[in-house]
PDB file of C-alpha atoms in Angstrom:
ATOM      1  CA  UNK A 121     -28.817  43.881 -33.051  1.00 53.00           C
ATOM      2  CA  UNK A 122     -32.081  42.265 -34.958  1.00 54.00           C
ATOM      3  CA  UNK A 123     -29.016  41.237 -37.847  1.00 52.00           C
ATOM      4  CA  UNK A 124     -27.345  39.552 -35.011  1.00 56.00           C
ATOM      5  CA  UNK A 125     -30.005  37.862 -33.507  1.00 49.00           C
ATOM      6  CA  UNK A 126     -31.075  36.606 -36.777  1.00 52.00           C
ATOM      7  CA  UNK A 127     -27.764  35.172 -37.729  1.00 60.00           C
ATOM      8  CA  UNK A 128     -27.380  32.178 -35.412  1.00 66.00           C
ATOM      9  CA  UNK A 129     -24.191  30.499 -34.767  1.00 71.00           C
ATOM     10  CA  UNK A 130     -23.940  27.266 -37.027  1.00 66.00           C
ATOM     11  CA  UNK A 131     -21.949  24.424 -35.022  1.00 69.00           C
ATOM     12  CA  UNK A 132     -24.920  25.722 -31.503  1.00 72.00           C
ATOM     13  CA  UNK A 133     -25.639  21.578 -32.220  1.00 74.00           C
ATOM     14  CA  UNK A 134     -22.375  20.409 -32.208  1.00 78.00           C
ATOM     15  CA  UNK A 135     -20.805  19.765 -35.229  1.00 82.00           C
ATOM     16  CA  UNK A 136     -21.617  17.185 -38.389  1.00 86.00           C
ATOM     17  CA  UNK A 137     -21.974  17.806 -41.834  1.00 89.00           C
ATOM     18  CA  UNK A 138     -25.235  19.026 -41.846  1.00 85.00           C
ATOM     19  CA  UNK A 139     -23.316  22.385 -40.075  1.00 82.00           C
ATOM     20  CA  UNK A 140     -20.022  21.909 -41.828  1.00 86.00           C
ATOM     21  CA  UNK A 141     -21.585  22.698 -44.619  1.00 88.00           C
ATOM     22  CA  UNK A 142     -23.748  25.142 -43.745  1.00 83.00           C
ATOM     23  CA  UNK A 143     -20.474  27.440 -42.165  1.00 84.00           C
ATOM     24  CA  UNK A 144     -19.045  26.875 -45.618  1.00 87.00           C
ATOM     25  CA  UNK A 145     -22.281  28.754 -47.206  1.00 85.00           C
ATOM     26  CA  UNK A 146     -22.695  31.075 -44.377  1.00 83.00           C
ATOM     27  CA  UNK A 147     -19.103  32.171 -45.655  1.00 85.00           C
ATOM     28  CA  UNK A 148     -18.086  31.570 -48.722  1.00 88.00           C
ATOM     29  CA  UNK A 149     -16.136  29.007 -48.549  1.00 91.00           C
ATOM     30  CA  UNK A 150     -15.556  27.265 -51.378  1.00 91.00           C
ATOM     31  CA  UNK A 151     -15.331  30.446 -53.434  1.00 90.00           C
ATOM     32  CA  UNK A 152     -13.276  32.118 -51.138  1.00 93.00           C
ATOM     33  CA  UNK A 153     -10.343  29.164 -51.546  1.00 93.00           C
ATOM     34  CA  UNK A 154     -11.228  28.734 -55.485  1.00 89.00           C
ATOM     35  CA  UNK A 155     -10.112  33.078 -55.854  1.00 89.00           C
ATOM     36  CA  UNK A 156      -7.215  31.838 -53.604  1.00 93.00           C
ATOM     37  CA  UNK A 157      -6.136  28.878 -55.158  1.00 90.00           C
ATOM     38  CA  UNK A 158      -6.160  30.245 -58.767  1.00 84.00           C
ATOM     39  CA  UNK A 159      -4.084  33.465 -57.948  1.00 88.00           C
ATOM     40  CA  UNK A 160      -1.115  31.490 -56.776  1.00 91.00           C
ATOM     41  CA  UNK A 161      -1.513  29.017 -59.519  1.00 85.00           C
ATOM     42  CA  UNK A 162      -1.729  32.296 -61.330  1.00 82.00           C
ATOM     43  CA  UNK A 163       1.350  34.056 -59.819  1.00 89.00           C
ATOM     44  CA  UNK A 164       3.599  30.842 -59.816  1.00 92.00           C
ATOM     45  CA  UNK A 165       2.530  30.204 -62.783  1.00 86.00           C
ATOM     46  CA  UNK A 166       1.281  31.794 -66.190  1.00 83.00           C
ATOM     47  CA  UNK A 167       1.636  29.593 -68.540  1.00 83.00           C
ATOM     48  CA  UNK A 168       0.629  26.673 -66.659  1.00 83.00           C
ATOM     49  CA  UNK A 169      -2.682  28.292 -65.248  1.00 80.00           C
ATOM     50  CA  UNK A 170      -3.872  29.001 -68.900  1.00 79.00           C
ATOM     51  CA  UNK A 171      -2.707  25.991 -70.319  1.00 77.00           C
ATOM     52  CA  UNK A 172      -5.099  24.842 -67.221  1.00 75.00           C
ATOM     53  CA  UNK A 173      -7.584  26.937 -67.332  1.00 73.00           C
ATOM     54  CA  UNK A 174      -7.687  27.049 -71.589  1.00 69.00           C
ATOM     55  CA  UNK A 175      -7.460  30.360 -71.671  1.00 67.00           C
ATOM     56  CA  UNK A 176      -4.446  30.674 -73.851  1.00 58.00           C
ATOM     57  CA  UNK A 177      -3.676  31.332 -77.256  1.00 51.00           C
ATOM     58  CA  UNK A 178      -4.520  28.880 -79.817  1.00 50.00           C
ATOM     59  CA  UNK A 179      -1.825  29.000 -82.175  1.00 47.00           C
ATOM     60  CA  UNK A 180      -3.123  31.761 -85.005  1.00 45.00           C
ATOM     61  CA  UNK A 181      -0.994  33.718 -87.341  1.00 43.00           C
ATOM     62  CA  UNK A 182       0.795  36.185 -85.729  1.00 42.00           C
ATOM     63  CA  UNK A 183      -0.536  35.177 -81.976  1.00 45.00           C
ATOM     64  CA  UNK A 184       2.932  34.271 -81.088  1.00 45.00           C
ATOM     65  CA  UNK A 185       4.975  34.851 -77.657  1.00 50.00           C
ATOM     66  CA  UNK A 186       7.659  37.390 -78.304  1.00 49.00           C
ATOM     67  CA  UNK A 187       8.981  35.731 -81.827  1.00 48.00           C
ATOM     68  CA  UNK A 188       9.255  32.401 -80.295  1.00 54.00           C
ATOM     69  CA  UNK A 189       7.708  28.873 -82.843  1.00 49.00           C
ATOM     70  CA  UNK A 190       7.118  26.422 -80.835  1.00 52.00           C
ATOM     71  CA  UNK A 191       4.614  23.934 -81.139  1.00 58.00           C
ATOM     72  CA  UNK A 192       1.458  23.951 -78.517  1.00 61.00           C
ATOM     73  CA  UNK A 193      -0.825  21.200 -76.804  1.00 66.00           C
ATOM     74  CA  UNK A 194      -4.492  21.898 -77.150  1.00 67.00           C
ATOM     75  CA  UNK A 195      -5.469  22.972 -74.446  1.00 67.00           C
ATOM     76  CA  UNK A 196      -6.720  20.452 -71.804  1.00 72.00           C
ATOM     77  CA  UNK A 197     -11.232  19.749 -72.033  1.00 76.00           C
ATOM     78  CA  UNK A 198     -13.463  18.022 -69.893  1.00 75.00           C
ATOM     79  CA  UNK A 199     -14.414  14.860 -70.182  1.00 79.00           C
ATOM     80  CA  UNK A 200     -13.423  15.444 -73.656  1.00 82.00           C
ATOM     81  CA  UNK A 201     -16.644  17.214 -74.633  1.00 84.00           C
ATOM     82  CA  UNK A 202     -17.055  19.982 -77.572  1.00 84.00           C
ATOM     83  CA  UNK A 203     -19.828  22.030 -79.072  1.00 83.00           C
ATOM     84  CA  UNK A 204     -20.300  22.640 -82.221  1.00 84.00           C
ATOM     85  CA  UNK A 205     -16.431  21.710 -82.936  1.00 81.00           C
ATOM     86  CA  UNK A 206     -15.408  23.577 -79.633  1.00 77.00           C
ATOM     87  CA  UNK A 207     -13.435  22.211 -77.198  1.00 80.00           C
ATOM     88  CA  UNK A 208     -15.403  22.784 -73.488  1.00 83.00           C
ATOM     89  CA  UNK A 209     -12.494  23.535 -71.409  1.00 81.00           C
ATOM     90  CA  UNK A 210     -12.691  25.198 -68.305  1.00 79.00           C
ATOM     91  CA  UNK A 211     -12.212  28.989 -69.781  1.00 79.00           C
ATOM     92  CA  UNK A 212     -14.986  28.242 -72.488  1.00 81.00           C
ATOM     93  CA  UNK A 213     -17.592  26.941 -69.696  1.00 84.00           C
ATOM     94  CA  UNK A 214     -16.567  29.926 -67.027  1.00 83.00           C
ATOM     95  CA  UNK A 215     -16.224  32.986 -69.707  1.00 82.00           C
ATOM     96  CA  UNK A 216     -19.353  31.453 -72.128  1.00 83.00           C
ATOM     97  CA  UNK A 217     -21.661  29.286 -70.332  1.00 87.00           C
ATOM     98  CA  UNK A 218     -22.021  30.311 -66.320  1.00 89.00           C
ATOM     99  CA  UNK A 219     -21.887  33.913 -67.567  1.00 91.00           C
ATOM    100  CA  UNK A 220     -24.951  33.592 -68.659  1.00 93.00           C
ATOM    101  CA  UNK A 221     -26.124  32.186 -66.389  1.00 94.00           C
ATOM    102  CA  UNK A 222     -25.351  34.673 -64.271  1.00 92.00           C
ATOM    103  CA  UNK A 223     -26.169  38.276 -66.372  1.00 94.00           C
ATOM    104  CA  UNK A 224     -29.840  35.357 -66.974  1.00 94.00           C
ATOM    105  CA  UNK A 225     -30.144  35.544 -63.781  1.00 94.00           C
ATOM    106  CA  UNK A 226     -29.373  39.825 -63.033  1.00 94.00           C
ATOM    107  CA  UNK A 227     -31.879  40.708 -65.488  1.00 95.00           C
ATOM    108  CA  UNK A 228     -34.050  38.578 -64.101  1.00 94.00           C
ATOM    109  CA  UNK A 229     -34.034  39.945 -60.708  1.00 91.00           C
ATOM    110  CA  UNK A 230     -33.455  43.377 -61.746  1.00 90.00           C
ATOM    111  CA  UNK A 231     -36.569  42.796 -64.106  1.00 92.00           C
ATOM    112  CA  UNK A 232     -39.103  41.604 -60.547  1.00 91.00           C
ATOM    113  CA  UNK A 233     -37.527  44.453 -58.328  1.00 88.00           C
ATOM    114  CA  UNK A 234     -39.268  47.269 -61.330  1.00 86.00           C
ATOM    115  CA  UNK A 235     -42.677  44.995 -61.061  1.00 90.00           C
ATOM    116  CA  UNK A 236     -45.134  45.975 -59.180  1.00 90.00           C
ATOM    117  CA  UNK A 237     -44.588  45.536 -55.261  1.00 87.00           C
ATOM    118  CA  UNK A 238     -41.165  45.044 -56.534  1.00 85.00           C
ATOM    119  CA  UNK A 239     -38.377  46.857 -54.139  1.00 83.00           C
ATOM    120  CA  UNK A 240     -37.513  49.027 -56.874  1.00 80.00           C
ATOM    121  CA  UNK A 241     -41.097  50.119 -57.385  1.00 82.00           C
ATOM    122  CA  UNK A 242     -42.446  52.722 -59.147  1.00 78.00           C
ATOM    123  CA  UNK A 243     -38.993  53.605 -60.785  1.00 75.00           C
ATOM    124  CA  UNK A 244     -39.267  57.286 -60.483  1.00 72.00           C
ATOM    125  CA  UNK A 245     -38.909  57.175 -57.516  1.00 61.00           C
ATOM    126  CA  UNK A 246     -36.939  54.644 -56.096  1.00 58.00           C
ATOM    127  CA  UNK A 247     -34.656  52.915 -58.552  1.00 56.00           C
ATOM    128  CA  UNK A 248     -33.442  57.387 -59.446  1.00 61.00           C
ATOM    129  CA  UNK A 249     -30.607  57.990 -57.661  1.00 59.00           C
ATOM    130  CA  UNK A 250     -31.396  61.997 -55.844  1.00 51.00           C
TER     131      UNK A 250
END
């Protein structure tokens, strides 16, 4: 019941841009919409989705689709950017950049939890499953 009392209706003061953004953040609507959009795109036309996301094959030797030899267009880049000769596609941005930041943040949180005063300190009692 404490949890329910702490939660509040974001539209209690009326509908405004701030309350709408709080509602979207509370229920992770941008994340859910992005997941649904990616699922629909990937399942309706996988080749187009792979090309759009930058996850398609890059035309390497012996890497053809069932013996079909055709010239593939380069994957689209974000604003035509390159980093050390590597095209900055959506696939590169998510898999290389954002995943590195995510795991860095996860390591930081775990390290803080094991510090004195953290939620997993001392490691022998709280961090080990009985």
